[in-house]
Short mmCIF file of C-alpha atoms in Angstrom, two decimals:
data_model
loop_
_atom_site.label_atom_id
_atom_site.label_comp_id
_atom_site.label_asym_id
_atom_site.label_seq_id
_atom_site.Cartn_x
_atom_site.Cartn_y
_atom_site.Cartn_z
CA UNK A 5 57.94 -102.88 203.76
CA UNK A 6 56.85 -101.54 206.63
CA UNK A 7 57.89 -103.25 210.39
CA UNK A 8 55.65 -106.09 210.62
CA UNK A 9 56.85 -107.07 207.50
CA UNK A 10 59.97 -106.67 208.03
CA UNK A 11 59.74 -107.91 210.73
CA UNK A 12 58.13 -111.10 210.38
CA UNK A 13 60.86 -111.14 206.95
CA UNK A 14 63.69 -110.55 209.38
CA UNK A 15 62.31 -113.79 211.87
CA UNK A 16 62.19 -115.98 209.51
CA UNK A 17 65.26 -115.20 207.99
CA UNK A 18 66.93 -115.65 211.66
CA UNK A 19 65.43 -119.12 211.88
CA UNK A 20 66.69 -119.89 208.89
CA UNK A 21 69.69 -119.65 210.19
CA UNK A 22 69.83 -120.79 213.00
CA UNK A 23 68.43 -123.82 211.34
CA UNK A 24 71.34 -124.57 209.09
CA UNK A 25 73.04 -123.51 212.32
CA UNK A 26 71.79 -126.38 213.80
CA UNK A 27 71.50 -128.54 211.03
CA UNK A 28 75.24 -128.92 209.86
CA UNK A 29 76.24 -129.06 212.84
CA UNK A 30 73.67 -132.27 213.35
CA UNK A 31 74.29 -133.69 209.57
CA UNK A 32 78.72 -133.25 210.62
CA UNK A 33 78.37 -135.66 213.75
CA UNK A 34 76.27 -138.32 212.67
CA UNK A 35 78.05 -138.52 209.46
CA UNK A 36 81.42 -138.80 212.18
CA UNK A 37 79.28 -141.80 213.86
CA UNK A 38 78.16 -143.09 211.06
CA UNK A 39 80.19 -142.69 208.03
CA UNK A 40 78.11 -144.62 206.20
CA UNK A 41 75.54 -142.14 206.03
CA UNK A 42 75.73 -140.21 202.39
CA UNK A 43 72.31 -139.12 202.42
CA UNK A 44 73.91 -135.23 200.41
CA UNK A 45 74.59 -137.89 197.59
CA UNK A 46 70.83 -138.85 197.03
CA UNK A 47 68.09 -137.49 193.13
CA UNK A 48 71.13 -135.79 190.34
CA UNK A 49 72.21 -132.66 191.69
CA UNK A 50 76.07 -132.61 191.82
CA UNK A 51 77.00 -131.33 195.27
CA UNK A 52 80.30 -132.58 196.18
CA UNK A 53 82.10 -129.65 194.07
CA UNK A 54 80.80 -127.70 196.60
CA UNK A 55 83.79 -126.74 199.80
CA UNK A 56 83.53 -124.87 203.01
CA UNK A 57 84.34 -121.42 201.16
CA UNK A 58 80.59 -121.78 199.05
CA UNK A 59 79.35 -121.85 202.71
CA UNK A 60 81.16 -118.56 203.53
CA UNK A 61 79.46 -116.92 200.25
CA UNK A 62 76.50 -118.37 200.71
CA UNK A 63 76.69 -117.12 204.17
CA UNK A 64 77.63 -113.32 202.95
CA UNK A 65 74.78 -113.57 200.36
CA UNK A 66 72.28 -114.59 203.65
CA UNK A 67 74.06 -111.25 205.09
CA UNK A 68 72.87 -108.56 202.57
CA UNK A 69 69.37 -110.22 202.57
CA UNK A 70 69.19 -109.15 206.29
CA UNK A 71 70.85 -106.14 205.71
CA UNK A 72 67.76 -105.46 203.21
CA UNK A 73 65.33 -106.69 205.65
CA UNK A 74 66.48 -103.33 207.95
CA UNK A 75 64.68 -101.11 205.17
CA UNK A 76 61.76 -100.55 206.39
CA UNK A 77 59.48 -97.97 205.45
CA UNK A 78 56.43 -96.58 207.42
CA UNK A 79 52.99 -98.00 206.14
CA UNK A 80 51.71 -93.70 205.04
CA UNK A 81 55.11 -93.95 202.60
CA UNK A 82 55.25 -97.37 201.67
CA UNK A 83 51.24 -96.26 200.00
CA UNK A 84 52.63 -93.72 198.10
CA UNK A 85 55.01 -96.15 196.97
CA UNK A 86 52.67 -98.21 195.75
CA UNK A 87 51.05 -95.59 193.96
CA UNK A 88 54.45 -94.58 192.20
CA UNK A 89 54.07 -94.76 187.76
CA UNK A 90 56.36 -97.75 187.08
CA UNK A 91 59.35 -96.08 186.33
CA UNK A 92 61.89 -97.71 182.89
CA UNK A 93 64.89 -95.90 184.09
CA UNK A 94 63.97 -98.07 187.48
CA UNK A 95 63.29 -100.72 185.97
CA UNK A 96 66.56 -101.36 183.32
CA UNK A 97 68.71 -100.43 186.53
CA UNK A 98 67.00 -103.46 188.22
CA UNK A 99 67.49 -105.86 185.48
CA UNK A 100 70.60 -104.08 185.36
CA UNK A 101 71.39 -105.17 188.83
CA UNK A 102 70.09 -108.43 189.71
CA UNK A 103 72.10 -109.60 186.51
CA UNK A 104 75.33 -108.19 187.72
CA UNK A 105 74.20 -110.40 190.59
CA UNK A 106 74.44 -113.22 189.19
CA UNK A 107 77.66 -112.25 186.83
CA UNK A 108 78.99 -111.60 189.94
CA UNK A 109 77.92 -115.75 191.56
CA UNK A 110 79.10 -117.28 188.06
CA UNK A 111 82.13 -115.46 188.13
CA UNK A 112 83.42 -116.92 191.44
CA UNK A 113 82.09 -120.49 190.33
CA UNK A 114 83.44 -120.03 187.11
CA UNK A 115 87.39 -118.30 187.49
CA UNK A 116 88.02 -118.60 191.44
CA UNK A 117 86.33 -122.01 192.35
CA UNK A 118 87.66 -123.42 188.46
CA UNK A 119 84.23 -124.52 188.36
CA UNK A 120 81.91 -124.93 185.13
CA UNK A 121 78.55 -123.97 185.68
CA UNK A 122 77.20 -125.30 182.18
CA UNK A 123 78.15 -128.58 183.66
CA UNK A 124 77.90 -128.09 187.37
CA UNK A 125 74.04 -127.14 187.20
CA UNK A 126 73.75 -129.38 184.61
CA UNK A 127 72.22 -127.04 181.76
CA UNK A 128 73.48 -129.93 179.14
CA UNK A 129 72.38 -133.07 180.41
CA UNK A 130 68.77 -133.00 179.02
CA UNK A 131 68.33 -132.54 175.17
CA UNK A 132 65.74 -129.33 174.56
CA UNK A 133 62.83 -131.80 173.46
CA UNK A 134 63.18 -133.20 177.18
CA UNK A 135 63.32 -129.82 179.11
CA UNK A 136 60.26 -128.70 176.96
CA UNK A 137 58.06 -132.06 178.12
CA UNK A 138 59.29 -132.04 181.78
CA UNK A 139 57.89 -128.72 181.71
CA UNK A 140 54.65 -129.42 180.25
CA UNK A 141 54.05 -132.09 183.70
CA UNK A 142 55.17 -130.76 185.90
CA UNK A 143 53.47 -126.75 185.44
CA UNK A 144 49.58 -127.63 185.33
CA UNK A 145 49.64 -129.52 188.84
CA UNK A 146 52.18 -126.73 190.20
CA UNK A 147 50.04 -123.43 189.08
CA UNK A 148 46.86 -125.33 190.94
CA UNK A 149 48.58 -126.48 193.61
CA UNK A 150 50.40 -122.64 193.79
CA UNK A 151 46.92 -120.66 193.42
CA UNK A 152 45.16 -122.83 195.80
CA UNK A 153 47.42 -122.59 198.58
CA UNK A 154 47.99 -118.51 197.64
CA UNK A 155 43.45 -117.82 197.69
CA UNK A 156 44.13 -120.45 200.71
CA UNK A 157 46.37 -118.30 202.82
CA UNK A 158 44.85 -114.60 201.80
CA UNK A 159 41.63 -115.80 203.19
CA UNK A 160 43.57 -117.30 206.90
CA UNK A 161 45.44 -114.01 207.00
CA UNK A 162 42.73 -111.62 205.84
CA UNK A 163 41.69 -112.29 209.68
CA UNK A 164 44.56 -110.43 210.95
CA UNK A 165 47.26 -108.50 209.03
CA UNK A 166 47.15 -104.93 208.91
CA UNK A 167 47.61 -104.52 205.09
CA UNK A 168 47.69 -107.73 202.29
CA UNK A 169 48.14 -104.98 199.22
CA UNK A 170 49.78 -106.65 195.86
CA UNK A 171 53.60 -106.96 196.07
CA UNK A 172 54.69 -102.63 195.07
CA UNK A 173 55.32 -104.63 191.80
CA UNK A 174 52.61 -105.78 191.10
CA UNK A 175 50.18 -102.57 191.59
CA UNK A 176 52.62 -100.84 190.05
CA UNK A 177 52.19 -102.92 187.06
CA UNK A 178 48.47 -102.93 186.97
CA UNK A 179 48.31 -98.26 186.94
CA UNK A 180 51.59 -97.46 184.76
CA UNK A 181 50.40 -96.10 181.49
CA UNK A 182 54.68 -96.02 180.01
CA UNK A 183 54.81 -98.58 177.96
CA UNK A 184 57.84 -98.80 177.79
CA UNK A 185 58.11 -99.51 181.93
CA UNK A 186 55.86 -102.50 181.45
CA UNK A 187 57.52 -104.57 178.66
CA UNK A 188 60.91 -104.02 180.96
CA UNK A 189 58.82 -104.82 183.96
CA UNK A 190 57.51 -108.08 181.27
CA UNK A 191 61.28 -109.37 180.99
CA UNK A 192 62.96 -108.82 184.11
CA UNK A 193 59.86 -111.03 185.26
CA UNK A 194 59.49 -113.47 182.66
CA UNK A 195 63.11 -114.36 181.41
CA UNK A 196 65.65 -112.32 184.05
CA UNK A 197 64.11 -113.31 187.10
CA UNK A 198 63.95 -116.20 186.51
CA UNK A 199 67.32 -116.80 184.96
CA UNK A 200 69.01 -115.39 188.28
CA UNK A 201 67.17 -116.16 190.61
CA UNK A 202 67.42 -119.90 189.58
CA UNK A 203 71.41 -120.12 189.41
CA UNK A 204 70.92 -117.91 192.93
CA UNK A 205 68.61 -120.44 194.53
CA UNK A 206 68.13 -123.60 193.22
CA UNK A 207 72.02 -123.94 191.57
CA UNK A 208 74.46 -122.43 194.53
CA UNK A 209 72.30 -121.45 197.93
CA UNK A 210 70.04 -125.14 197.31
CA UNK A 211 73.51 -127.18 195.60
CA UNK A 212 75.79 -125.95 198.42
CA UNK A 213 73.10 -126.62 201.51
CA UNK A 214 73.19 -129.59 200.73
CA UNK A 215 76.53 -130.51 200.00
CA UNK A 216 76.91 -129.95 204.00
CA UNK A 217 73.72 -130.83 204.94
CA UNK A 218 70.52 -133.18 202.37
CA UNK A 219 67.93 -132.74 200.28
CA UNK A 220 65.31 -132.43 201.51
CA UNK A 221 66.58 -129.95 205.04
CA UNK A 222 68.68 -127.82 201.99
CA UNK A 223 64.88 -127.12 199.60
CA UNK A 224 62.65 -126.42 202.59
CA UNK A 225 65.85 -123.54 203.70
CA UNK A 226 66.22 -121.78 200.16
CA UNK A 227 63.23 -122.41 199.39
CA UNK A 228 62.07 -120.10 202.38
CA UNK A 229 65.13 -117.63 201.79
CA UNK A 230 63.74 -117.74 197.97
CA UNK A 231 59.88 -116.54 199.63
CA UNK A 232 61.66 -113.90 202.04
CA UNK A 233 62.88 -112.02 199.00
CA UNK A 234 60.26 -111.36 197.60
CA UNK A 235 59.44 -109.24 200.58
CA UNK A 236 55.87 -110.28 200.66
CA UNK A 237 53.72 -111.07 203.98
CA UNK A 238 50.79 -112.88 201.68
CA UNK A 239 53.52 -114.87 199.44
CA UNK A 240 55.38 -116.47 202.27
CA UNK A 241 53.97 -119.72 202.19
CA UNK A 242 52.83 -120.38 198.36
CA UNK A 243 55.70 -119.32 197.00
CA UNK A 244 57.71 -121.38 198.78
CA UNK A 245 55.68 -123.78 198.13
CA UNK A 246 56.51 -122.91 194.69
CA UNK A 247 60.22 -123.34 195.39
CA UNK A 248 59.94 -127.21 196.52
CA UNK A 249 58.64 -128.03 193.55
CA UNK A 250 61.60 -126.50 191.91
CA UNK A 251 63.99 -127.90 194.29
CA UNK A 252 62.07 -131.17 192.99
CA UNK A 253 61.93 -130.93 189.38
CA UNK A 254 65.66 -130.00 189.60
CA UNK A 255 66.54 -133.34 191.74
CA UNK A 256 64.29 -135.21 189.18
CA UNK A 257 65.93 -133.80 185.76
CA UNK A 258 69.56 -133.12 187.32
CA UNK A 259 69.42 -129.99 185.36
CA UNK A 260 68.51 -126.47 186.15
CA UNK A 261 66.86 -125.44 182.38
CA UNK A 262 63.65 -127.36 183.96
CA UNK A 263 63.67 -125.02 187.55
CA UNK A 264 64.68 -122.39 184.69
CA UNK A 265 61.97 -122.40 182.23
CA UNK A 266 59.22 -123.75 184.64
CA UNK A 267 60.16 -120.03 186.86
CA UNK A 268 59.39 -118.23 183.63
CA UNK A 269 56.75 -120.27 182.65
CA UNK A 270 55.03 -119.65 185.98
CA UNK A 271 56.09 -115.71 185.69
CA UNK A 272 54.40 -115.55 182.13
CA UNK A 273 50.96 -116.76 183.81
CA UNK A 274 50.87 -114.07 186.57
CA UNK A 275 51.57 -111.30 184.04
CA UNK A 276 49.46 -113.04 181.56
CA UNK A 277 46.64 -113.50 183.95
CA UNK A 278 46.87 -109.44 185.10
CA UNK A 279 46.52 -108.01 181.72
CA UNK A 280 43.51 -110.60 180.22
CA UNK A 281 42.14 -110.63 183.95
CA UNK A 282 42.82 -106.70 185.86
CA UNK A 283 39.44 -108.01 187.85
CA UNK A 284 41.58 -110.99 189.29
CA UNK A 285 43.95 -109.81 192.14
#
């Protein structure tokens, strides 16, 4: 990650942090002066089980994110990294690390907080048929909006941003000749990432922020953090919009299974486009 990208992403993360501190204080003051204010109880996402301890864990996750943004790579080294062959070993390790992070969070919720993630995230709230039907209804407009936004943002950034290369994982996938590495990347993108990222960002981060503020504020903050962790300037706005749609789907249904499947469909569609239309950027 080059210095300009790291700088912008770091600034956005710090702004979100500052907004959270001010927002939590402001919402607390409003609720003290207006005891009837219950904005955080709107929608179908259950947030009352979260406590201040969960807010501390969320803060720790954000600090880890900031730590990752300290790894600035010079432009020449960044370009060289993009040309590196996709490694099956590296992909396997990456998958294990993602699953480990998710497992630690789930263990914390179950063993320390005594919360059942299945109930907390509403996994059983909808039948499988309802989940698939809801995803079908949401996905077409979502794909159109995100792809249109991505095109507009790219045209806008071309005028002044120094490097608009694709995400390193995308470039590596396009250039790789290792079928095992490409298969692992598909598994990571279409199966592992949707589960891990939705549990962390929609299930936990969004839920905890909403507990102390409200749904709109929580959706915006969690969406920006979700976009930042992909470490790519050109994808920031489209990914933030995608995350907002996932939040809306979660609130509409009360089941994290819906945004998980939507996430999987979105990533799977992106991979299919790379495979069948490699000329597309």
